[in-house]
Short mmCIF file of C-alpha atoms in Angstrom, two decimals:
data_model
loop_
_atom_site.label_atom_id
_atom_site.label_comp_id
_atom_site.label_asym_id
_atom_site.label_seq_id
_atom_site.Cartn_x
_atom_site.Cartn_y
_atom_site.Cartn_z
CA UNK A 1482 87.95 100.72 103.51
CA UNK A 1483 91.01 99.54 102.02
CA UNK A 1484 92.01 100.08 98.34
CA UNK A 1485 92.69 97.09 96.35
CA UNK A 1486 95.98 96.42 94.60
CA UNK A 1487 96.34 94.30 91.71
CA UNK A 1488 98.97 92.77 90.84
CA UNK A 1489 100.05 91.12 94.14
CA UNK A 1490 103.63 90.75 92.73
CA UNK A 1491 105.41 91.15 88.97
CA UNK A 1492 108.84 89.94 88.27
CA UNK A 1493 110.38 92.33 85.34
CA UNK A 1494 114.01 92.19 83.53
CA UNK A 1495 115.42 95.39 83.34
CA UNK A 1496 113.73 97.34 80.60
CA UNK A 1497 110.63 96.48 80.56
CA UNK A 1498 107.37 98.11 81.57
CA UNK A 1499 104.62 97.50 84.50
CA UNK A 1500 101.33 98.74 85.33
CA UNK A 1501 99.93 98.77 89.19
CA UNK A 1502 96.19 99.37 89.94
CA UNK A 1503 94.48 100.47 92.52
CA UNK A 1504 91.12 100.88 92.85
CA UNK A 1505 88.51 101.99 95.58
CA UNK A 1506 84.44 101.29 96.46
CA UNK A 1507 84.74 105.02 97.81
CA UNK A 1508 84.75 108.29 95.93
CA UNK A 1509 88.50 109.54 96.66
CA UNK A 1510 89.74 113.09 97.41
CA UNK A 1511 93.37 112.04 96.86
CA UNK A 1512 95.63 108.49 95.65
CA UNK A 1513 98.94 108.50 97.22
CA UNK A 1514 101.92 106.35 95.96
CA UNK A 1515 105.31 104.88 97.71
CA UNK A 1516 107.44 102.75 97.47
CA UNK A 1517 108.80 100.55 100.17
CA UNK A 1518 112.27 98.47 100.36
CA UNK A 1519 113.01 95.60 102.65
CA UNK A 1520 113.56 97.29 106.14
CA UNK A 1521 113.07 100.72 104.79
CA UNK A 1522 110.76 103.44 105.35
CA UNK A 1523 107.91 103.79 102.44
CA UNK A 1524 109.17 106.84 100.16
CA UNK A 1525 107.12 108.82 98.99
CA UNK A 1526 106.22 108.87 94.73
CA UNK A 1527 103.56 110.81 93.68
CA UNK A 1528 100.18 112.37 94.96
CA UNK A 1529 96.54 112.21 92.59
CA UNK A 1530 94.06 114.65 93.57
CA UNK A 1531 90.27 114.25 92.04
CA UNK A 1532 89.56 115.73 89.28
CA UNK A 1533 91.04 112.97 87.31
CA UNK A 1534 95.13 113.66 86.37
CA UNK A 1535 98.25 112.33 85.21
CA UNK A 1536 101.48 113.03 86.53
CA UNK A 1537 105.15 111.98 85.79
CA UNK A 1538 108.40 111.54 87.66
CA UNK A 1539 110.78 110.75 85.18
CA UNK A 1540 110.19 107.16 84.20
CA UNK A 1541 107.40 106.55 86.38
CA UNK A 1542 104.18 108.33 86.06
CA UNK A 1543 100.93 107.81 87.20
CA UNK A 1544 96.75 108.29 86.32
CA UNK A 1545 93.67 109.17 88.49
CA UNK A 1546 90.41 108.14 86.63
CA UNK A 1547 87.76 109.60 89.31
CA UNK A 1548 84.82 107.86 87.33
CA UNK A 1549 86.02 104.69 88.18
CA UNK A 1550 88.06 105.60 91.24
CA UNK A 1551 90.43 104.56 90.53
CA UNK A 1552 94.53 104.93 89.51
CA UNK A 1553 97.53 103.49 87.53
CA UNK A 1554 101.23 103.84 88.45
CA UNK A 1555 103.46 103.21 85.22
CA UNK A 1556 106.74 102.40 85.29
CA UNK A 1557 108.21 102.27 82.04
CA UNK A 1558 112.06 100.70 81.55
CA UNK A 1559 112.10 99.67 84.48
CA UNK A 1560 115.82 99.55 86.51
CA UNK A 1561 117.05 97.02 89.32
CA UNK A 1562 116.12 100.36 91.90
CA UNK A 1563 112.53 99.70 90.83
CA UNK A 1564 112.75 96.83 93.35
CA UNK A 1565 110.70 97.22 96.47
CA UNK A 1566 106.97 96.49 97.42
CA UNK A 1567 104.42 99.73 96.12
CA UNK A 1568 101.11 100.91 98.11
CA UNK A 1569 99.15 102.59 97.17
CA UNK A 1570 96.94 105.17 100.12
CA UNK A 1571 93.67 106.91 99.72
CA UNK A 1572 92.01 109.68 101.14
CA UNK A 1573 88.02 108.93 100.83
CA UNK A 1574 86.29 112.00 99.72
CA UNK A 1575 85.16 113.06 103.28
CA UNK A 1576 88.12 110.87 104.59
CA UNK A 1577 90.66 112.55 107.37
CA UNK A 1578 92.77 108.64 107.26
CA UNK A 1579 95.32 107.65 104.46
CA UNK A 1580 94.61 104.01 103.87
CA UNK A 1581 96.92 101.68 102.21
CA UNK A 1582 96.55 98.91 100.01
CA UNK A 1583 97.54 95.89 100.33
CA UNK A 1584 100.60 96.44 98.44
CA UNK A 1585 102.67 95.07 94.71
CA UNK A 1586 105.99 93.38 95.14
CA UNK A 1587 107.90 94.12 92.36
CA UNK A 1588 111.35 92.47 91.49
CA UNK A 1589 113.22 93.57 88.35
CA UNK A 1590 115.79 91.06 87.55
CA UNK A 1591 118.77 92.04 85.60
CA UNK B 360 115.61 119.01 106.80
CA UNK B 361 113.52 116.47 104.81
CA UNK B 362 113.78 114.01 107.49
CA UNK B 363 111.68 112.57 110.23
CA UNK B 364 114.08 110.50 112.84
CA UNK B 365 112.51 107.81 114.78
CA UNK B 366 114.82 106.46 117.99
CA UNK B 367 115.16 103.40 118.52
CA UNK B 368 116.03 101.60 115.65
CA UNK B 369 115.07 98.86 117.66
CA UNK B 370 113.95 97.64 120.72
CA UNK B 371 113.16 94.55 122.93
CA UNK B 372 111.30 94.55 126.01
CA UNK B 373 109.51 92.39 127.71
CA UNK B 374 105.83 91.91 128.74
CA UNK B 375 105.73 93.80 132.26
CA UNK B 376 108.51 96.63 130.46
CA UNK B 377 107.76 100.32 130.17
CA UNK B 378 109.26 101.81 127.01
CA UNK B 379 108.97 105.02 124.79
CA UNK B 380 109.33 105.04 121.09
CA UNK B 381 110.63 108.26 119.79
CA UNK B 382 109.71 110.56 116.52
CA UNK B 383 111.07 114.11 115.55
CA UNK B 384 110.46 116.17 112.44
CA UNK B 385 111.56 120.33 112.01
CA UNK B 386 109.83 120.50 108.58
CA UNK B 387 107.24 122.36 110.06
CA UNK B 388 104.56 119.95 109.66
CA UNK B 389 101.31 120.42 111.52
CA UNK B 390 100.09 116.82 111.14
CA UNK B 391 102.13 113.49 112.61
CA UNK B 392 100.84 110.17 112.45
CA UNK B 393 102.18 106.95 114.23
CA UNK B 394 101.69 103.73 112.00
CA UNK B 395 102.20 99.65 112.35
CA UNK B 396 103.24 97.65 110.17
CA UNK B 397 103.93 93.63 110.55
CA UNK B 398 105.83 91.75 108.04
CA UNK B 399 104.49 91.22 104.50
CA UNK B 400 101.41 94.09 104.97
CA UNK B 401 100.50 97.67 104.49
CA UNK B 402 101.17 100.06 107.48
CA UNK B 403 98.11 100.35 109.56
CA UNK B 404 97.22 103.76 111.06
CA UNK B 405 97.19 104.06 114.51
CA UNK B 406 96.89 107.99 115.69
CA UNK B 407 96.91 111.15 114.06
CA UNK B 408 97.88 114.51 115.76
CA UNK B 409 96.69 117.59 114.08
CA UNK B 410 98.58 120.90 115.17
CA UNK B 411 99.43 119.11 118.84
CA UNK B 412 96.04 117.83 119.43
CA UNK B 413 95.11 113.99 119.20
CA UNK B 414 92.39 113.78 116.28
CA UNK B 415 92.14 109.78 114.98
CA UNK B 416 92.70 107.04 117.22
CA UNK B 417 92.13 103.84 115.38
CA UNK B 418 90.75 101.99 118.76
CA UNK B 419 94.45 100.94 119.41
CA UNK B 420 94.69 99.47 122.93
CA UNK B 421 95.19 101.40 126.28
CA UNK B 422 98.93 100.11 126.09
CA UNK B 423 99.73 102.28 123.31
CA UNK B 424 99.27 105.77 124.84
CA UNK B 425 100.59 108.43 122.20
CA UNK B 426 101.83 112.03 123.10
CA UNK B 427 102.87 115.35 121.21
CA UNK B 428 104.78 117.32 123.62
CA UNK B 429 105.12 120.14 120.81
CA UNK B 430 104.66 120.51 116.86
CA UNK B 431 108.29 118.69 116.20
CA UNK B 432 107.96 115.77 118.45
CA UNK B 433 105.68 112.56 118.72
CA UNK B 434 106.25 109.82 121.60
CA UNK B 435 104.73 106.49 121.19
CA UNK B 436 104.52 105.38 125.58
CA UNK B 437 104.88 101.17 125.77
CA UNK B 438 103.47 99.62 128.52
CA UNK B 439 102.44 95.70 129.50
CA UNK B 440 102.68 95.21 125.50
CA UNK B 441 101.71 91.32 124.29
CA UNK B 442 103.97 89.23 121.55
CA UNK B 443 101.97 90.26 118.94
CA UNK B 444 102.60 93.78 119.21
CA UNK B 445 106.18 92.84 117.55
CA UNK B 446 105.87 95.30 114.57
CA UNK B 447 107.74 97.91 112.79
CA UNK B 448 106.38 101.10 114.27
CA UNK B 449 106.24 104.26 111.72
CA UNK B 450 106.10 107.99 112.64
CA UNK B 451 105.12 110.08 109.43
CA UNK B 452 104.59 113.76 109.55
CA UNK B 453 102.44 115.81 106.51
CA UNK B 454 102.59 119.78 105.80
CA UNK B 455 98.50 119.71 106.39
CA UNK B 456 95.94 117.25 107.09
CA UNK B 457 95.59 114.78 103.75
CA UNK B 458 98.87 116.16 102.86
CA UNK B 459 101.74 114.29 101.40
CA UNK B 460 103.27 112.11 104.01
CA UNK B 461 107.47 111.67 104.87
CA UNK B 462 108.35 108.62 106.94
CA UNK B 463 110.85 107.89 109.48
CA UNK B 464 113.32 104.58 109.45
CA UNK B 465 110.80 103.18 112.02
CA UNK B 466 111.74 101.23 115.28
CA UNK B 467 111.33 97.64 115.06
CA UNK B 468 109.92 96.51 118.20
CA UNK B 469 109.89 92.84 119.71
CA UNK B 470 107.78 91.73 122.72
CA UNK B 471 109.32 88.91 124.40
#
Protein backbone atom coordinates (compact mmCIF):
# COMPACT_ATOMS: atom_id res chain seq x y z
CA UNK A 1 0.00 0.00 0.00
CA UNK A 2 1.41 3.21 -0.88
CA UNK A 3 2.71 5.80 1.66
CA UNK A 4 1.19 9.12 1.55
CA UNK A 5 3.15 12.32 0.97
CA UNK A 6 2.06 15.57 2.09
CA UNK A 7 2.89 18.34 0.80
CA UNK A 8 2.30 17.68 -2.94
CA UNK A 9 4.64 20.64 -3.78
CA UNK A 10 6.40 23.76 -1.64
CA UNK A 11 8.01 26.65 -3.30
CA UNK A 12 10.95 27.99 -0.81
CA UNK A 13 13.52 31.10 -1.28
CA UNK A 14 16.78 30.14 -0.46
CA UNK A 15 17.13 29.95 3.29
CA UNK A 16 14.33 28.88 4.47
CA UNK A 17 13.12 25.64 6.00
CA UNK A 18 10.59 22.67 4.87
CA UNK A 19 9.09 19.76 6.38
CA UNK A 20 7.90 16.52 4.15
CA UNK A 21 5.65 13.78 5.67
CA UNK A 22 5.07 10.62 5.03
CA UNK A 23 2.96 8.45 6.60
CA UNK A 24 1.75 4.72 6.29
CA UNK A 25 -1.67 2.46 7.32
CA UNK A 26 1.10 -0.36 7.74
CA UNK A 27 3.53 -0.98 10.56
CA UNK A 28 7.02 -0.24 8.70
CA UNK A 29 10.35 -2.10 9.05
CA UNK A 30 12.20 0.71 7.24
CA UNK A 31 11.36 4.66 5.53
CA UNK A 32 13.61 5.31 2.72
CA UNK A 33 14.27 8.87 1.28
CA UNK A 34 15.53 10.30 -2.34
CA UNK A 35 15.53 12.75 -4.11
CA UNK A 36 14.79 12.93 -7.77
CA UNK A 37 15.75 15.75 -10.51
CA UNK A 38 14.12 16.27 -13.84
CA UNK A 39 15.50 13.32 -16.03
CA UNK A 40 17.65 12.01 -13.29
CA UNK A 41 17.91 8.94 -11.42
CA UNK A 42 16.32 9.17 -7.66
CA UNK A 43 19.49 9.58 -5.25
CA UNK A 44 19.51 8.18 -2.51
CA UNK A 45 19.15 10.44 1.19
CA UNK A 46 18.70 8.68 4.13
CA UNK A 47 17.35 5.24 5.47
CA UNK A 48 14.80 5.01 8.99
CA UNK A 49 14.72 1.73 10.51
CA UNK A 50 11.85 1.01 13.36
CA UNK A 51 12.55 1.60 16.44
CA UNK A 52 11.77 5.19 16.03
CA UNK A 53 15.19 7.50 15.03
CA UNK A 54 16.53 10.60 13.80
CA UNK A 55 19.22 11.00 11.52
CA UNK A 56 21.11 13.94 9.83
CA UNK A 57 22.98 14.64 6.63
CA UNK A 58 24.25 17.91 7.01
CA UNK A 59 21.35 20.26 6.50
CA UNK A 60 18.83 17.78 5.96
CA UNK A 61 17.83 15.33 8.54
CA UNK A 62 15.11 13.22 9.05
CA UNK A 63 12.55 11.39 11.97
CA UNK A 64 10.87 7.91 12.21
CA UNK A 65 7.95 8.03 14.78
CA UNK A 66 6.95 4.11 14.67
CA UNK A 67 3.77 4.88 16.87
CA UNK A 68 2.32 6.73 14.28
CA UNK A 69 4.23 5.27 11.35
CA UNK A 70 5.21 7.53 10.27
CA UNK A 71 8.42 10.08 9.20
CA UNK A 72 9.64 13.71 8.61
CA UNK A 73 12.45 14.81 6.24
CA UNK A 74 13.76 18.40 7.34
CA UNK A 75 15.49 20.49 5.32
CA UNK A 76 16.63 23.42 7.01
CA UNK A 77 18.26 26.59 4.83
CA UNK A 78 17.40 25.29 2.14
CA UNK A 79 19.82 25.95 -1.27
CA UNK A 80 18.74 26.18 -5.10
CA UNK A 81 20.30 22.14 -5.17
CA UNK A 82 17.36 21.37 -2.87
CA UNK A 83 15.34 21.47 -6.12
CA UNK A 84 13.99 18.17 -7.32
CA UNK A 85 10.79 16.06 -6.52
CA UNK A 86 11.35 13.78 -2.89
CA UNK A 87 9.73 10.13 -2.28
CA UNK A 88 9.59 8.79 0.11
CA UNK A 89 9.69 4.29 0.07
CA UNK A 90 8.63 1.90 2.72
CA UNK A 91 9.33 -1.43 3.65
CA UNK A 92 6.00 -2.85 5.51
CA UNK A 93 7.01 -4.74 8.53
CA UNK A 94 6.75 -8.23 6.83
CA UNK A 95 7.22 -6.33 3.44
CA UNK A 96 10.04 -7.78 0.81
CA UNK A 97 8.78 -4.43 -1.82
CA UNK A 98 10.04 -0.76 -1.37
CA UNK A 99 7.00 1.32 -2.12
CA UNK A 100 7.09 4.90 -3.00
CA UNK A 101 5.00 7.70 -2.34
CA UNK A 102 3.54 9.69 -4.37
CA UNK A 103 6.20 12.17 -4.19
CA UNK A 104 6.91 16.42 -2.97
CA UNK A 105 8.03 18.79 -5.65
CA UNK A 106 10.06 21.16 -4.16
CA UNK A 107 11.38 24.41 -5.89
CA UNK A 108 13.66 26.79 -3.96
CA UNK A 109 13.75 30.04 -5.69
CA UNK A 110 16.65 32.28 -5.25
CA UNK B 1 32.24 1.69 -8.23
CA UNK B 2 29.09 3.35 -6.79
CA UNK B 3 27.39 3.14 -10.00
CA UNK B 4 24.73 1.09 -11.67
CA UNK B 5 24.81 1.80 -15.71
CA UNK B 6 21.69 1.25 -17.57
CA UNK B 7 22.18 1.11 -21.72
CA UNK B 8 20.23 2.66 -23.59
CA UNK B 9 19.74 5.99 -22.62
CA UNK B 10 17.01 5.74 -24.84
CA UNK B 11 15.18 3.87 -27.13
CA UNK B 12 12.31 3.78 -29.75
CA UNK B 13 10.82 0.82 -31.17
CA UNK B 14 7.94 0.02 -32.51
CA UNK B 15 4.94 -2.26 -31.69
CA UNK B 16 6.01 -5.65 -33.51
CA UNK B 17 10.07 -4.67 -32.29
CA UNK B 18 12.16 -6.94 -30.12
CA UNK B 19 14.45 -4.96 -27.82
CA UNK B 20 16.64 -5.48 -24.62
CA UNK B 21 17.13 -2.91 -21.98
CA UNK B 22 20.39 -3.22 -20.25
CA UNK B 23 21.55 -2.86 -16.34
CA UNK B 24 25.07 -3.54 -14.74
CA UNK B 25 26.28 -2.99 -11.21
CA UNK B 26 30.02 -4.50 -9.63
CA UNK B 27 29.12 -3.25 -6.11
CA UNK B 28 28.52 -6.59 -5.17
CA UNK B 29 24.94 -6.33 -4.58
CA UNK B 30 22.88 -9.47 -4.20
CA UNK B 31 19.50 -7.81 -4.84
CA UNK B 32 18.50 -5.84 -8.39
CA UNK B 33 15.25 -4.53 -9.06
CA UNK B 34 13.82 -3.19 -12.45
CA UNK B 35 11.33 -0.18 -11.90
CA UNK B 36 8.79 2.16 -14.16
CA UNK B 37 8.24 5.24 -13.87
CA UNK B 38 5.86 7.61 -16.22
CA UNK B 39 6.02 11.26 -16.05
CA UNK B 40 4.91 13.17 -12.94
CA UNK B 41 4.73 9.68 -10.55
CA UNK B 42 6.64 7.51 -8.21
CA UNK B 43 8.63 4.56 -9.78
CA UNK B 44 6.56 1.48 -9.73
CA UNK B 45 8.25 -1.87 -8.97
CA UNK B 46 8.24 -4.29 -11.45
CA UNK B 47 10.74 -7.42 -10.52
CA UNK B 48 13.08 -8.14 -7.94
CA UNK B 49 16.03 -10.64 -8.26
CA UNK B 50 17.47 -11.89 -5.09
CA UNK B 51 21.08 -13.50 -5.42
CA UNK B 52 20.20 -14.44 -9.39
CA UNK B 53 16.87 -15.84 -8.72
CA UNK B 54 13.52 -13.99 -9.74
CA UNK B 55 11.62 -13.37 -6.28
CA UNK B 56 8.69 -10.40 -6.88
CA UNK B 57 7.02 -10.02 -10.03
CA UNK B 58 4.47 -7.31 -9.72
CA UNK B 59 2.00 -9.17 -12.40
CA UNK B 60 3.83 -7.11 -15.16
CA UNK B 61 2.75 -8.44 -18.58
CA UNK B 62 4.28 -11.45 -20.54
CA UNK B 63 6.01 -8.68 -22.78
CA UNK B 64 8.27 -7.70 -20.14
CA UNK B 65 10.32 -10.89 -19.58
CA UNK B 66 13.29 -10.00 -17.08
CA UNK B 67 16.65 -11.99 -16.83
CA UNK B 68 19.84 -12.10 -14.49
CA UNK B 69 22.44 -13.80 -16.40
CA UNK B 70 24.83 -13.39 -13.23
CA UNK B 71 25.00 -11.27 -9.86
CA UNK B 72 26.31 -7.96 -11.91
CA UNK B 73 23.88 -7.94 -14.71
CA UNK B 74 20.00 -7.48 -15.17
CA UNK B 75 18.29 -7.50 -18.80
CA UNK B 76 14.89 -6.13 -19.18
CA UNK B 77 13.71 -8.47 -22.88
CA UNK B 78 10.98 -6.03 -25.00
CA UNK B 79 8.73 -7.66 -27.07
CA UNK B 80 5.19 -6.62 -28.98
CA UNK B 81 5.24 -3.62 -26.27
CA UNK B 82 1.87 -1.14 -26.55
CA UNK B 83 2.15 2.97 -26.47
CA UNK B 84 1.61 3.06 -23.07
CA UNK B 85 4.53 1.22 -22.08
CA UNK B 86 6.49 4.66 -22.98
CA UNK B 87 8.18 5.04 -19.51
CA UNK B 88 11.44 5.69 -17.95
CA UNK B 89 12.66 2.23 -17.04
CA UNK B 90 14.93 2.03 -13.69
CA UNK B 91 17.41 -0.74 -12.72
CA UNK B 92 18.38 -0.33 -8.91
CA UNK B 93 20.60 -2.76 -7.16
CA UNK B 94 20.71 -3.05 -2.92
CA UNK B 95 23.66 -4.74 -0.75
CA UNK B 96 20.69 -7.18 0.78
CA UNK B 97 17.11 -7.55 0.45
CA UNK B 98 15.31 -4.18 2.09
CA UNK B 99 18.65 -2.70 1.75
CA UNK B 100 19.43 0.77 0.65
CA UNK B 101 18.83 1.09 -3.02
CA UNK B 102 21.43 2.93 -5.92
CA UNK B 103 19.78 3.76 -9.23
CA UNK B 104 20.88 3.80 -12.70
CA UNK B 105 20.29 6.95 -15.30
CA UNK B 106 17.37 4.78 -16.62
CA UNK B 107 16.47 4.24 -20.39
CA UNK B 108 13.66 6.20 -21.55
CA UNK B 109 11.69 4.08 -23.73
CA UNK B 110 8.98 5.16 -26.43
CA UNK B 111 6.53 2.75 -28.16
CA UNK B 112 5.53 4.03 -31.40
Amino acid sequence: QQPVQSPQAVILREGEDAVINCSSSKALYSVHWYRQKHGEAPVFLMILLKGGEQKGHEKISASFNEKKQQSSLYLTASQLSYSGTYFCGTYSEYGNKLVFGAGTILRVKS
Amino acid sequence: DTEVTQTPKHLVMGMTNKKSLKCEQHMGHRAMYWYKQKAKKPPELMFVYSYEKLSINESVPSRFSPECPNSSLLNLHLHALQPEDSALYLCASSHGDRGKAFFGQGTRLTVV
